[in-house]
CSV table of C-alpha atoms in Angstrom, one decimal:
chain,number,residue,atom,x,y,z
H,106,MET,CA,-0.1,0.1,0.0
H,107,LEU,CA,2.9,2.4,0.8
H,108,VAL,CA,4.4,1.8,-2.7
H,109,CYS,CA,1.5,1.1,-4.8
H,110,GLY,CA,-1.1,3.4,-3.2
H,111,ILE,CA,-4.3,3.1,-0.9
H,112,LYS,CA,-6.4,2.1,-4.0
H,113,THR,CA,-4.7,-1.3,-3.8
H,114,TRP,CA,-6.7,-1.7,-0.4
H,115,ALA,CA,-10.0,-1.0,-1.9
H,116,PRO,CA,-12.4,-3.8,-1.5
H,117,ILE,CA,-14.2,-5.3,-4.6
H,118,LEU,CA,-18.0,-5.0,-4.5
H,119,PRO,CA,-20.3,-7.2,-6.7
H,120,VAL,CA,-21.8,-4.2,-8.6
H,121,LYS,CA,-20.3,-2.0,-11.4
H,122,ARG,CA,-22.9,0.7,-11.4
H,123,ALA,CA,-25.0,2.4,-8.6
H,124,VAL,CA,-27.5,5.2,-8.5
H,125,LEU,CA,-27.3,7.2,-5.2
H,126,ASP,CA,-30.3,9.5,-4.7
H,127,PHE,CA,-29.7,11.9,-2.0
H,128,SER,CA,-30.0,15.5,-0.8
H,129,SER,CA,-33.1,16.3,-3.0
H,130,PRO,CA,-34.3,19.6,-1.5
H,131,ASN,CA,-37.5,21.3,-2.8
H,132,ILE,CA,-37.4,24.2,-5.1
H,133,ALA,CA,-38.5,27.5,-3.7
H,134,LYS,CA,-37.3,26.6,-0.2
H,135,GLU,CA,-33.8,27.2,1.1
H,136,MET,CA,-31.7,24.3,2.3
H,137,HIS,CA,-32.0,23.9,6.1
H,138,VAL,CA,-30.7,21.6,8.8
H,139,GLY,CA,-33.2,19.0,7.8
H,140,HIS,CA,-31.3,18.5,4.5
H,141,ILE,CA,-28.0,18.0,6.0
H,142,ARG,CA,-28.3,14.3,7.0
H,143,SER,CA,-29.4,13.2,3.5
H,144,THR,CA,-26.6,15.3,1.9
H,145,ILE,CA,-23.7,14.2,4.2
H,146,ILE,CA,-24.8,10.5,4.4
H,147,GLY,CA,-25.3,10.3,0.7
H,148,ASP,CA,-22.1,11.9,-0.2
H,149,THR,CA,-20.2,9.6,2.1
H,150,LEU,CA,-21.8,6.5,0.7
H,151,ALA,CA,-21.0,7.8,-2.8
H,152,HIS,CA,-17.3,8.3,-1.9
H,153,MET,CA,-17.2,4.9,-0.4
H,154,PHE,CA,-18.7,3.2,-3.6
H,155,GLU,CA,-16.4,5.2,-5.9
H,156,PHE,CA,-13.4,4.0,-3.8
H,157,THR,CA,-14.3,0.5,-4.7
H,158,ASN,CA,-14.3,1.3,-8.3
H,159,VAL,CA,-18.1,1.3,-8.6
H,160,GLU,CA,-19.4,3.8,-11.1
H,161,VAL,CA,-21.7,6.1,-8.9
H,162,LEU,CA,-24.5,8.2,-10.6
H,163,ARG,CA,-25.0,10.9,-7.8
H,164,ARG,CA,-28.6,12.0,-8.4
H,165,ASN,CA,-30.2,15.0,-6.9
H,166,HIS,CA,-34.0,14.3,-7.2
H,167,VAL,CA,-35.0,17.9,-6.4
H,168,GLY,CA,-38.7,18.8,-5.9
H,169,ASP,CA,-39.0,21.0,-9.0
H,170,TRP,CA,-42.5,20.1,-10.1
H,171,GLY,CA,-46.1,19.9,-8.4
H,172,THR,CA,-48.9,22.0,-7.2
H,173,GLN,CA,-46.9,24.4,-5.2
H,174,PHE,CA,-45.5,25.9,-8.4
H,175,GLY,CA,-49.0,27.3,-9.4
H,176,MET,CA,-49.0,29.1,-6.1
H,177,LEU,CA,-45.4,30.5,-6.7
H,178,ILE,CA,-45.8,31.4,-10.3
H,179,GLU,CA,-49.2,33.3,-9.6
H,180,PHE,CA,-47.6,35.1,-6.8
H,181,LEU,CA,-44.7,36.1,-9.0
H,182,PHE,CA,-47.1,37.5,-11.7
H,183,GLU,CA,-49.1,39.4,-9.1
H,184,GLN,CA,-46.2,41.0,-7.2
H,185,PHE,CA,-44.1,41.6,-10.3
H,186,PRO,CA,-46.0,42.1,-13.5
H,187,ASP,CA,-42.7,42.9,-15.2
H,188,TRP,CA,-41.0,39.8,-13.6
H,189,GLU,CA,-39.0,39.1,-16.8
H,190,ASP,CA,-37.2,42.3,-16.5
H,191,VAL,CA,-36.8,42.5,-12.9
H,192,GLY,CA,-34.6,39.4,-12.8
H,193,ASN,CA,-33.6,37.5,-9.7
H,194,GLN,CA,-34.6,40.3,-7.4
H,195,ALA,CA,-38.2,39.5,-8.0
H,196,VAL,CA,-38.0,36.4,-5.9
H,197,GLY,CA,-35.4,37.8,-3.4
H,198,ASP,CA,-35.3,35.8,-0.3
H,199,LEU,CA,-36.6,32.4,-1.1
H,200,GLN,CA,-38.0,31.5,2.2
H,201,SER,CA,-39.9,34.8,2.5
H,202,PHE,CA,-41.3,34.5,-1.0
H,203,TYR,CA,-42.6,31.1,-0.3
H,204,LYS,CA,-44.1,31.9,3.0
H,205,ALA,CA,-45.9,35.1,1.5
H,206,SER,CA,-47.2,33.0,-1.4
H,207,LYS,CA,-48.4,30.3,0.9
H,208,LYS,CA,-50.2,32.9,3.2
H,209,ARG,CA,-51.9,34.3,0.1
H,210,PHE,CA,-52.9,31.0,-1.1
H,211,ASP,CA,-54.3,30.0,2.3
H,212,ASP,CA,-56.2,33.4,2.9
H,213,ASP,CA,-57.5,34.2,-0.6
H,214,PRO,CA,-60.0,31.8,-2.4
H,215,ASP,CA,-59.7,33.6,-5.6
H,216,PHE,CA,-55.9,33.5,-5.5
H,217,LYS,CA,-56.0,29.8,-4.8
H,218,GLU,CA,-58.2,29.2,-7.9
H,219,ARG,CA,-55.7,31.1,-10.0
H,220,ALA,CA,-52.9,29.1,-8.5
H,221,ARG,CA,-54.7,25.7,-9.4
H,222,GLN,CA,-55.3,27.0,-13.1
H,223,ALA,CA,-51.5,28.1,-13.2
H,224,VAL,CA,-50.6,24.4,-12.4
H,225,VAL,CA,-52.8,23.2,-15.3
H,226,ARG,CA,-51.2,25.8,-17.7
H,227,LEU,CA,-47.7,24.9,-16.5
H,228,GLN,CA,-48.3,21.2,-17.0
H,229,GLY,CA,-50.0,22.0,-20.4
H,230,GLY,CA,-46.7,23.7,-21.5
H,231,GLU,CA,-47.8,27.2,-21.8
H,232,ASP,CA,-44.7,29.3,-22.5
H,233,LYS,CA,-45.2,32.1,-20.1
H,234,TYR,CA,-45.8,29.6,-17.2
H,235,ARG,CA,-42.8,27.5,-18.3
H,236,ALA,CA,-40.6,30.6,-18.4
H,237,ALA,CA,-41.7,31.6,-14.8
H,238,TRP,CA,-41.0,28.1,-13.6
H,239,LYS,CA,-37.6,28.0,-15.0
H,240,LYS,CA,-36.9,31.3,-13.5
H,241,ILE,CA,-37.9,30.2,-10.1
H,242,CYS,CA,-35.9,26.9,-10.5
H,243,GLN,CA,-32.9,28.8,-11.7
H,244,ILE,CA,-32.7,31.2,-8.7
H,245,ASN,CA,-33.0,28.1,-6.4
H,246,ARG,CA,-30.3,26.2,-8.0
H,247,MET,CA,-27.9,29.0,-7.4
H,248,GLU,CA,-28.7,29.0,-3.8
H,249,PHE,CA,-28.4,25.2,-3.6
H,250,ASP,CA,-24.9,25.2,-5.4
H,251,LEU,CA,-23.6,27.6,-2.8
H,252,VAL,CA,-24.3,25.1,-0.1
H,253,TYR,CA,-22.8,22.2,-2.2
H,254,LYS,CA,-19.8,24.2,-2.9
H,255,ARG,CA,-19.2,24.8,0.8
H,256,LEU,CA,-19.8,21.2,1.6
H,257,ASN,CA,-17.7,20.1,-1.5
H,258,VAL,CA,-20.6,17.8,-2.5
H,259,LYS,CA,-21.0,16.9,-6.2
H,260,LEU,CA,-24.5,16.1,-7.5
H,261,GLU,CA,-26.1,15.9,-10.9
H,262,GLU,CA,-29.7,17.2,-10.9
H,263,LYS,CA,-32.4,15.0,-12.3
H,264,GLY,CA,-35.5,16.4,-10.6
H,265,GLU,CA,-39.0,15.4,-10.6
H,266,SER,CA,-39.7,17.2,-13.8
H,267,PHE,CA,-37.2,15.1,-15.8
H,268,TYR,CA,-39.2,11.9,-15.2
H,269,ASN,CA,-42.5,13.5,-16.4
H,270,PRO,CA,-42.4,12.2,-19.9
H,271,TYR,CA,-41.7,8.5,-18.6
H,272,ILE,CA,-44.7,8.4,-16.4
H,273,PRO,CA,-47.5,7.7,-19.0
H,274,PRO,CA,-45.6,4.7,-20.7
H,275,VAL,CA,-44.5,3.4,-17.4
H,276,LEU,CA,-48.2,3.4,-16.0
H,277,GLU,CA,-49.3,2.0,-19.3
H,278,GLU,CA,-46.9,-0.9,-18.8
H,279,LEU,CA,-48.1,-1.6,-15.2
H,280,THR,CA,-51.7,-1.4,-16.4
H,281,ASN,CA,-51.0,-3.9,-19.1
H,282,LYS,CA,-49.6,-6.2,-16.5
H,283,GLY,CA,-52.7,-6.0,-14.5
H,284,LEU,CA,-51.2,-4.1,-11.6
H,285,ILE,CA,-53.1,-0.8,-11.7
H,286,VAL,CA,-56.7,-0.9,-11.0
H,287,GLU,CA,-59.4,1.8,-10.1
H,288,SER,CA,-60.2,2.4,-6.5
H,289,LYS,CA,-62.5,5.1,-5.2
H,290,GLY,CA,-62.0,7.3,-8.4
H,291,ALA,CA,-58.2,6.9,-8.3
H,292,ARG,CA,-55.8,4.5,-10.1
H,293,VAL,CA,-53.8,2.4,-7.7
H,294,ILE,CA,-51.5,-0.6,-7.2
H,295,PHE,CA,-52.5,-2.7,-4.3
H,296,VAL,CA,-49.4,-3.6,-2.4
H,297,GLU,CA,-49.9,-6.1,0.5
H,298,ASP,CA,-53.6,-5.1,0.5
H,299,HIS,CA,-52.8,-1.4,0.8
H,300,PRO,CA,-53.3,1.1,-2.1
H,301,LEU,CA,-50.3,2.7,-3.7
H,302,ILE,CA,-52.0,5.7,-5.5
H,303,VAL,CA,-50.3,6.3,-8.9
H,304,ILE,CA,-53.1,8.6,-10.6
H,305,LYS,CA,-55.0,10.8,-8.2
H,306,GLN,CA,-58.8,11.4,-8.4
H,307,ASP,CA,-58.4,14.5,-10.5
H,308,GLY,CA,-56.2,12.6,-13.0
H,309,GLY,CA,-52.9,14.2,-11.8
H,310,PHE,CA,-49.7,12.4,-11.0
H,311,ASN,CA,-48.2,12.2,-7.7
H,312,TYR,CA,-44.8,11.2,-5.8
H,313,ALA,CA,-45.5,7.5,-6.4
H,314,SER,CA,-46.1,7.8,-10.3
H,315,THR,CA,-42.8,10.0,-10.4
H,316,ASP,CA,-40.8,7.5,-8.2
H,317,LEU,CA,-42.0,4.5,-10.3
H,318,ALA,CA,-40.9,6.3,-13.6
H,319,ALA,CA,-37.6,7.2,-11.9
H,320,LEU,CA,-37.0,3.7,-10.8
H,321,TRP,CA,-37.8,2.4,-14.3
H,322,TYR,CA,-35.5,4.8,-15.9
H,323,ARG,CA,-32.6,4.0,-13.4
H,324,LEU,CA,-32.9,0.3,-14.2
H,325,ASN,CA,-33.6,0.4,-17.9
H,326,VAL,CA,-31.8,3.5,-19.2
H,327,GLU,CA,-29.1,4.1,-16.7
H,328,LYS,CA,-28.6,0.3,-16.2
H,329,ALA,CA,-27.9,0.6,-12.4
H,330,GLU,CA,-27.5,-2.6,-10.5
H,331,TRP,CA,-28.0,-1.0,-7.1
H,332,ILE,CA,-30.2,2.0,-6.4
H,333,ILE,CA,-30.1,3.7,-3.1
H,334,TYR,CA,-32.3,6.3,-1.8
H,335,VAL,CA,-31.1,8.5,1.2
H,336,THR,CA,-34.3,9.9,2.9
H,337,ASP,CA,-35.6,10.3,6.5
H,338,VAL,CA,-37.1,7.2,8.2
H,339,GLY,CA,-40.5,8.7,7.8
H,340,GLN,CA,-40.5,7.7,4.2
H,341,GLN,CA,-39.6,4.0,4.9
H,342,ARG,CA,-43.2,2.8,4.1
H,343,HIS,CA,-43.4,4.7,0.8
H,344,PHE,CA,-40.2,3.0,-0.4
H,345,HIS,CA,-41.2,-0.3,0.9
H,346,MET,CA,-44.4,-0.1,-1.2
H,347,LEU,CA,-42.5,1.2,-4.1
H,348,PHE,CA,-39.9,-1.5,-4.3
H,349,THR,CA,-42.7,-4.1,-3.6
H,350,ALA,CA,-44.6,-2.8,-6.6
H,351,ALA,CA,-41.3,-3.0,-8.7
H,352,LYS,CA,-41.0,-6.6,-7.7
H,353,MET,CA,-44.7,-7.3,-8.7
H,354,ALA,CA,-43.8,-5.8,-12.0
H,355,GLY,CA,-40.7,-8.0,-12.5
H,356,TRP,CA,-38.3,-5.0,-12.5
H,357,LEU,CA,-36.6,-6.1,-9.2
H,358,PRO,CA,-35.9,-9.8,-8.3
H,359,GLU,CA,-37.6,-11.4,-5.2
H,360,GLN,CA,-35.3,-11.7,-2.2
H,361,ASN,CA,-35.0,-15.5,-2.6
H,362,GLU,CA,-33.9,-15.0,-6.2
H,363,LYS,CA,-30.7,-13.3,-7.6
H,364,LYS,CA,-29.4,-10.5,-5.5
H,365,TYR,CA,-29.1,-7.8,-8.1
H,366,PRO,CA,-30.4,-5.4,-9.4
H,367,LYS,CA,-31.7,-4.2,-6.1
H,368,ALA,CA,-33.1,-1.0,-4.5
H,369,SER,CA,-32.4,0.1,-0.9
H,370,HIS,CA,-33.8,2.9,1.4
H,371,VAL,CA,-31.2,4.4,3.6
H,372,GLY,CA,-33.3,6.0,6.3
H,373,PHE,CA,-32.0,8.3,8.9
H,374,GLY,CA,-33.3,9.8,12.1
H,375,LEU,CA,-33.9,13.6,13.1
H,376,VAL,CA,-31.5,16.4,14.2
H,377,LEU,CA,-32.6,17.4,17.5
H,378,GLY,CA,-32.0,20.7,19.6
H,379,SER,CA,-30.8,20.7,23.3
H,380,ASP,CA,-34.5,20.6,24.2
H,381,GLY,CA,-34.8,17.1,22.7
H,382,LYS,CA,-37.1,18.6,19.9
H,383,ARG,CA,-36.6,19.1,16.2
H,384,PHE,CA,-33.6,21.4,15.9
H,385,ARG,CA,-35.0,25.1,15.2
H,386,THR,CA,-34.0,28.7,15.9
H,387,ARG,CA,-35.3,30.6,19.1
H,388,CYS,CA,-38.1,31.9,16.7
H,389,SER,CA,-39.2,28.4,16.0
H,390,GLU,CA,-37.8,28.7,12.4
H,391,VAL,CA,-36.0,25.8,10.7
H,392,VAL,CA,-32.1,26.5,10.8
H,393,ARG,CA,-30.7,27.5,7.4
H,394,LEU,CA,-27.9,25.3,6.4
H,395,VAL,CA,-25.8,28.3,5.3
H,396,ASP,CA,-26.2,30.0,8.7
H,397,LEU,CA,-25.2,26.7,10.5
H,398,LEU,CA,-22.0,26.2,8.4
H,399,ASP,CA,-21.1,30.0,8.9
H,400,GLU,CA,-21.3,29.5,12.7
H,401,ALA,CA,-19.4,26.3,12.8
H,402,LYS,CA,-16.5,28.0,10.8
H,403,ALA,CA,-16.6,31.2,13.1
H,404,ARG,CA,-16.5,29.1,16.3
H,405,SER,CA,-13.7,27.0,14.9
H,406,LYS,CA,-11.7,30.1,14.0
H,407,ALA,CA,-12.2,31.7,17.4
H,408,GLN,CA,-11.1,28.6,19.0
H,409,LEU,CA,-7.8,28.4,16.7
H,410,ILE,CA,-7.0,32.1,17.5
H,411,LYS,CA,-7.4,31.6,21.2
H,412,ARG,CA,-5.2,28.4,21.2
H,413,PHE,CA,-2.5,29.9,19.0
H,414,THR,CA,-2.4,33.2,20.9
H,415,GLY,CA,-2.1,31.3,24.2
H,416,ASN,CA,0.8,29.0,23.1
H,417,GLY,CA,2.5,31.9,21.1
H,418,GLN,CA,2.2,30.3,17.6
H,419,ILE,CA,-0.3,32.9,16.1
H,420,ALA,CA,2.6,34.5,14.3
H,421,ASP,CA,3.3,31.4,12.4
H,422,TRP,CA,-0.3,31.6,10.8
H,423,THR,CA,-1.3,33.6,7.9
H,424,ASP,CA,-4.8,35.0,7.7
H,425,ASP,CA,-5.4,32.7,4.7
H,426,GLU,CA,-4.2,29.6,6.5
H,427,LEU,CA,-6.3,30.4,9.4
H,428,ASP,CA,-9.4,30.9,7.4
H,429,ARG,CA,-8.8,27.6,5.3
H,430,THR,CA,-8.1,25.6,8.5
H,431,SER,CA,-11.2,26.9,10.5
H,432,GLU,CA,-13.2,26.0,7.5
H,433,ALA,CA,-11.8,22.4,7.2
H,434,ILE,CA,-12.3,22.1,11.0
H,435,GLY,CA,-15.7,23.6,11.3
H,436,TYR,CA,-17.3,22.0,8.2
H,437,GLY,CA,-15.6,18.7,9.2
H,438,ALA,CA,-16.9,18.9,12.7
H,439,VAL,CA,-20.7,19.3,11.4
H,440,LYS,CA,-20.1,16.4,9.0
H,441,TYR,CA,-18.4,13.9,11.4
H,442,SER,CA,-20.9,14.6,14.4
H,443,ASP,CA,-23.7,13.4,12.1
H,444,LEU,CA,-21.8,10.5,10.5
H,445,LYS,CA,-20.4,9.0,13.7
H,446,ASN,CA,-24.0,8.0,14.8
H,447,ASN,CA,-25.8,5.1,13.7
H,448,ARG,CA,-28.0,6.9,10.9
H,449,LEU,CA,-31.2,5.4,12.2
H,450,THR,CA,-31.0,7.3,15.4
H,451,ASP,CA,-31.9,10.8,16.2
H,452,TYR,CA,-28.9,12.9,17.4
H,453,THR,CA,-28.6,16.2,19.3
H,454,PHE,CA,-26.9,19.1,17.6
H,455,SER,CA,-24.4,20.7,19.6
H,456,PHE,CA,-21.6,23.1,18.6
H,457,ASP,CA,-19.8,22.7,21.9
H,458,GLN,CA,-19.6,18.9,21.7
H,459,MET,CA,-18.7,18.8,17.9
H,460,LEU,CA,-15.9,21.4,18.2
H,461,SER,CA,-14.5,19.7,21.3
H,462,ASP,CA,-10.9,18.4,20.9
H,463,LYS,CA,-11.6,15.6,23.4
H,464,GLY,CA,-13.4,12.2,22.6
H,465,ASN,CA,-14.9,11.0,19.3
H,466,THR,CA,-14.9,14.3,17.3
H,467,ALA,CA,-13.6,15.5,14.1
H,468,VAL,CA,-11.5,18.1,15.8
H,469,TYR,CA,-9.7,15.5,17.9
H,470,LEU,CA,-9.0,13.5,14.7
H,471,GLN,CA,-7.6,16.5,13.0
H,472,TYR,CA,-5.3,17.1,15.9
H,473,ALA,CA,-4.2,13.4,15.8
H,474,HIS,CA,-3.6,13.6,12.0
H,475,ALA,CA,-1.6,16.8,12.3
H,476,ARG,CA,0.5,15.3,15.0
H,477,ILE,CA,1.5,12.4,12.7
H,478,CYS,CA,2.4,14.9,10.0
H,479,SER,CA,4.5,16.7,12.6
H,480,ILE,CA,6.4,13.6,13.7
H,481,ILE,CA,7.4,12.9,10.0
H,482,ARG,CA,8.4,16.6,9.4
H,483,LYS,CA,10.7,16.6,12.5
H,484,ALA,CA,12.4,13.4,11.4
H,485,SER,CA,13.6,15.4,8.3
H,486,LYS,CA,13.8,12.1,6.2
H,487,ASP,CA,12.6,11.6,2.6
H,488,VAL,CA,9.7,9.3,3.3
H,489,GLU,CA,9.0,8.6,-0.4
H,490,LYS,CA,12.6,7.3,-0.5
H,491,LEU,CA,12.1,5.3,2.7
H,492,LYS,CA,9.1,3.7,1.2
H,493,MET,CA,11.2,2.2,-1.6
H,494,THR,CA,14.2,1.2,0.5
H,495,GLY,CA,12.9,0.6,4.1
H,496,ALA,CA,10.8,-2.1,5.7
H,497,ILE,CA,8.3,-2.3,8.6
H,498,THR,CA,8.9,-4.6,11.5
H,499,LEU,CA,6.5,-5.2,14.1
H,500,GLY,CA,8.6,-6.3,17.1
H,501,HIS,CA,6.9,-4.2,19.8
H,502,PRO,CA,3.4,-5.2,21.0
H,503,TYR,CA,2.1,-1.7,20.3
H,504,GLU,CA,3.6,-1.8,16.8
H,505,ARG,CA,1.7,-5.1,16.2
H,506,PHE,CA,-1.5,-3.6,17.6
H,507,LEU,CA,-1.2,-0.6,15.1
H,508,GLY,CA,-0.3,-2.9,12.2
H,509,LEU,CA,-3.3,-5.1,12.8
H,510,HIS,CA,-5.5,-2.2,13.1
H,511,LEU,CA,-4.3,-0.7,9.7
H,512,ILE,CA,-5.0,-3.9,7.8
H,513,GLN,CA,-8.5,-3.9,8.9
H,514,PHE,CA,-9.3,-0.9,6.8
H,515,THR,CA,-10.4,-2.8,3.7
H,516,GLU,CA,-12.9,-5.0,5.8
H,517,VAL,CA,-14.3,-2.0,7.4
H,518,VAL,CA,-15.1,-0.2,4.0
H,519,GLU,CA,-16.5,-3.2,2.6
H,520,GLN,CA,-18.9,-3.7,5.6
H,521,ALA,CA,-19.9,-0.1,5.6
H,522,CYS,CA,-20.8,-0.3,1.9
H,523,ALA,CA,-22.6,-3.7,2.4
H,524,ASP,CA,-24.9,-2.5,5.1
H,525,LEU,CA,-24.9,1.3,4.1
H,526,GLN,CA,-23.8,2.5,7.6
H,527,PRO,CA,-21.2,5.2,7.4
H,528,HIS,CA,-20.7,5.3,11.2
H,529,ARG,CA,-18.6,2.0,10.9
H,530,LEU,CA,-15.9,4.1,9.2
H,531,CYS,CA,-16.0,6.7,11.9
H,532,ASP,CA,-15.8,4.0,14.6
H,533,TYR,CA,-12.6,2.7,12.9
H,534,LEU,CA,-11.1,6.1,12.3
H,535,TYR,CA,-11.5,7.0,16.0
H,536,SER,CA,-10.2,3.6,17.2
H,537,LEU,CA,-7.3,3.9,14.8
H,538,SER,CA,-6.2,7.4,16.2
H,539,GLU,CA,-6.4,5.8,19.8
H,540,THR,CA,-4.3,3.0,18.7
H,541,PHE,CA,-1.7,5.3,17.2
H,542,SER,CA,-1.6,7.4,20.3
H,543,LYS,CA,-0.7,4.3,22.4
H,544,PHE,CA,2.0,3.3,19.9
H,545,TYR,CA,3.5,6.7,20.0
H,546,THR,CA,3.5,6.9,23.7
H,547,ASN,CA,5.2,3.5,24.0
H,548,CYS,CA,7.5,3.6,21.0
H,549,GLN,CA,10.0,6.3,20.4
H,550,VAL,CA,10.0,7.3,16.6
H,551,VAL,CA,12.5,9.9,15.9
H,552,GLY,CA,16.0,9.0,16.9
H,553,SER,CA,15.3,5.3,17.8
H,554,PRO,CA,17.1,2.3,16.2
H,555,GLU,CA,13.7,1.3,14.7
H,556,GLU,CA,13.2,4.9,13.2
H,557,THR,CA,12.7,3.9,9.5
H,558,SER,CA,10.2,1.2,10.3
H,559,ARG,CA,8.3,3.4,12.7
H,560,LEU,CA,8.2,6.5,10.4
H,561,LEU,CA,6.8,4.2,7.7
H,562,LEU,CA,4.1,3.0,10.4
H,563,CYS,CA,3.4,6.7,10.9
H,564,GLU,CA,3.0,7.4,7.2
H,565,ALA,CA,0.7,4.2,6.8
H,566,THR,CA,-1.5,5.5,9.5
H,567,GLY,CA,-1.6,9.1,8.0
H,568,ILE,CA,-2.5,7.6,4.6
H,569,ILE,CA,-5.3,5.6,6.1
H,570,MET,CA,-6.5,8.5,8.2
H,571,ARG,CA,-6.5,10.9,5.1
H,572,GLN,CA,-8.4,8.2,3.1
H,573,CYS,CA,-11.1,8.0,5.9
H,574,PHE,CA,-11.4,11.7,5.9
H,575,HIS,CA,-11.8,11.8,2.1
H,576,LEU,CA,-14.6,9.1,2.3
H,577,LEU,CA,-16.2,11.1,4.9
H,578,GLY,CA,-16.1,14.1,2.9
H,579,ILE,CA,-13.7,15.9,5.4
H,580,THR,CA,-10.6,18.0,4.4
H,581,PRO,CA,-7.6,16.8,6.4
H,582,VAL,CA,-5.3,19.4,8.3
H,583,HIS,CA,-1.7,18.8,8.2
H,584,LYS,CA,-0.7,21.5,10.6
H,585,LEU,CA,-2.2,22.6,14.0
């Protein structure tokens, strides 16, 4: 691994192509703390699959279609008759625009009727309504991209509207197979005696019809062998019914048949505040993701300045270094505090806990990694040359403990991919840093007779830690 690279330790998975459907915010609403889990968990799973040489299609199934657009478009027309000339300022703050249009919709029956007609016109393809829809979507994408850029998350958008043309032929196929029947004025698929509505009483499509079309597309056009949906646990029943319907249609194999292609729902719990309730601001508003990331970076920077001022190292840091390091630590802390938990459980969001340099936190792990980098720098040896000429010997018990822990990396990644549980990687990373700390306490590195071997052990640990950071979407810090 030291000579040929970390990729030689990548496990081999039984699939070549997977679709990962994650993040998926709704258009006309800003991304808030509720979107953080799907985005972070999905990105980590994508990194892990990509590391194993699986082609990953990262899909952002944004809510860019539906009845809410009638309300938004009509409100845009009402407030800004010259909306085409006004530009992005017409919508302004997305959350405020959505709230104002929703209030108008709830309070004014005439507006509500115009909004419903706007949906019909939009779905009918009228140019004016399509142009307004595109404008609202475009403004939202710019907001989303700012968040994704901060989190360094790559996604390809294929929203609900993308699958619209596929819905009629997919439903026709399911009808021809005898799966879709009429029930109480709607068209449904009975899944385990429960109706999955695919065409509403008014003839409109819904989430189920869109999701069936998307699943068909991912299986038949994108040729995915594993399709993974990362959403909150509240949607578990919906996806169970969706996957069961797909098995009834013969799209997916039964569990006792071949294993692939398959579809999986990766559910996750809530982000809670200190009061044990859903995490919100003091004004009971959902917390904007941008504000949360800003505060994480600001707190991290304040801690670093205090630390470096106290130990006399502040002069060694440029403003740019401080900014980049505080961002890496702050954003990494937010990600790790989420990922270290079993995704099915709720967790309490606490800046104090996640930015602590004690215990199982990203900050502690960043310091552990920076310490390894410092040891190697102090040795003043050409580590790349040592990799080619030196050898690792594990004569001391703590050397063996560390060596044995390092070679578990492949198995841990494989297991985390198999059961879609990123916290396994966090457990391993924290345990590795603890094991290294014991090794360093008991085994002198620089200046010892075993210096070459132990420097290579340090380098191997650093490589594994950096790979874990990468898989978790965290930028490693080399100096602290």
